[in-house]
Amino acid sequence: MENPEVEEKHLYRCAECGLEFASGGFAEQCPQCRCRVLIHVEGEARRGKKSCCTGSCGGCGGCSH
């Protein structure tokens, strides 16, 4: 029986040191230099919240909704 909660692999590249690393979930920082600016190279992209009626603002960060 397969586990439905198996996390997908994601591949990231650090914007500061250039390290490419894999993560079982969504990474928040580079394991080598702790930089928080990561380039998502491979895996399913993170989706924004859909609470805004227009859907044009990234998670309602600045609109009046």
CSV table of C-alpha atoms in Angstrom, one decimal:
chain,number,residue,atom,x,y,z
A,1,MET,CA,0.0,0.0,0.0
A,2,GLU,CA,1.4,3.4,-1.0
A,3,ASN,CA,1.6,6.3,1.5
A,4,PRO,CA,-0.5,9.2,0.2
A,5,GLU,CA,1.6,11.7,2.3
A,6,VAL,CA,4.9,11.0,0.6
A,7,GLU,CA,6.6,14.3,-0.1
A,8,GLU,CA,7.7,15.2,-3.5
A,9,LYS,CA,11.4,16.0,-4.1
A,10,HIS,CA,12.3,19.6,-5.0
A,11,LEU,CA,15.6,20.8,-6.4
A,12,TYR,CA,16.9,24.3,-5.4
A,13,ARG,CA,19.8,26.5,-6.3
A,14,CYS,CA,21.1,29.0,-3.8
A,15,ALA,CA,21.3,32.5,-5.2
A,16,GLU,CA,24.3,33.4,-3.0
A,17,CYS,CA,26.7,30.4,-3.1
A,18,GLY,CA,25.3,28.5,-6.1
A,19,LEU,CA,24.8,25.2,-4.2
A,20,GLU,CA,22.2,22.9,-5.7
A,21,PHE,CA,20.4,20.7,-3.2
A,22,ALA,CA,17.4,18.5,-3.0
A,23,SER,CA,14.7,18.8,-0.4
A,24,GLY,CA,11.7,16.5,0.5
A,25,GLY,CA,9.5,19.6,1.0
A,26,PHE,CA,9.7,23.3,0.4
A,27,ALA,CA,13.1,24.6,1.6
A,28,GLU,CA,13.4,28.0,3.3
A,29,GLN,CA,17.2,28.4,3.3
A,30,CYS,CA,20.4,27.1,1.9
A,31,PRO,CA,21.9,24.3,4.1
A,32,GLN,CA,25.4,25.6,3.4
A,33,CYS,CA,25.3,29.4,3.7
A,34,ARG,CA,21.8,29.9,5.2
A,35,CYS,CA,20.8,32.3,2.5
A,36,ARG,CA,17.1,32.6,2.1
A,37,VAL,CA,17.0,33.4,-1.6
A,38,LEU,CA,16.5,30.1,-3.4
A,39,ILE,CA,15.8,29.4,-7.0
A,40,HIS,CA,13.3,26.6,-7.4
A,41,VAL,CA,14.8,24.4,-10.2
A,42,GLU,CA,12.6,21.2,-10.2
A,43,GLY,CA,9.5,19.9,-8.5
A,44,GLU,CA,5.9,21.2,-8.2
A,45,ALA,CA,5.8,24.9,-7.6
A,46,ARG,CA,4.4,26.4,-4.4
A,47,ARG,CA,0.9,27.8,-5.0
A,48,GLY,CA,-0.2,31.1,-3.5
A,49,LYS,CA,-3.3,31.6,-1.4
A,50,LYS,CA,-6.5,32.0,-3.4
A,51,SER,CA,-8.2,34.3,-0.9
A,52,CYS,CA,-8.2,37.3,-3.3
A,53,CYS,CA,-11.1,37.7,-5.6
A,54,THR,CA,-9.0,38.8,-8.5
A,55,GLY,CA,-6.2,36.4,-8.0
A,56,SER,CA,-3.7,38.9,-9.4
A,57,CYS,CA,-2.0,39.8,-6.1
A,58,GLY,CA,0.4,37.2,-4.5
A,59,GLY,CA,-1.6,36.2,-1.5
A,60,CYS,CA,-3.1,39.6,-0.9
A,61,GLY,CA,0.1,41.2,0.1
A,62,GLY,CA,-0.9,44.8,-0.4
A,63,CYS,CA,-4.4,44.8,-1.9
A,64,SER,CA,-7.4,46.0,0.0
A,65,HIS,CA,-9.1,42.5,0.3
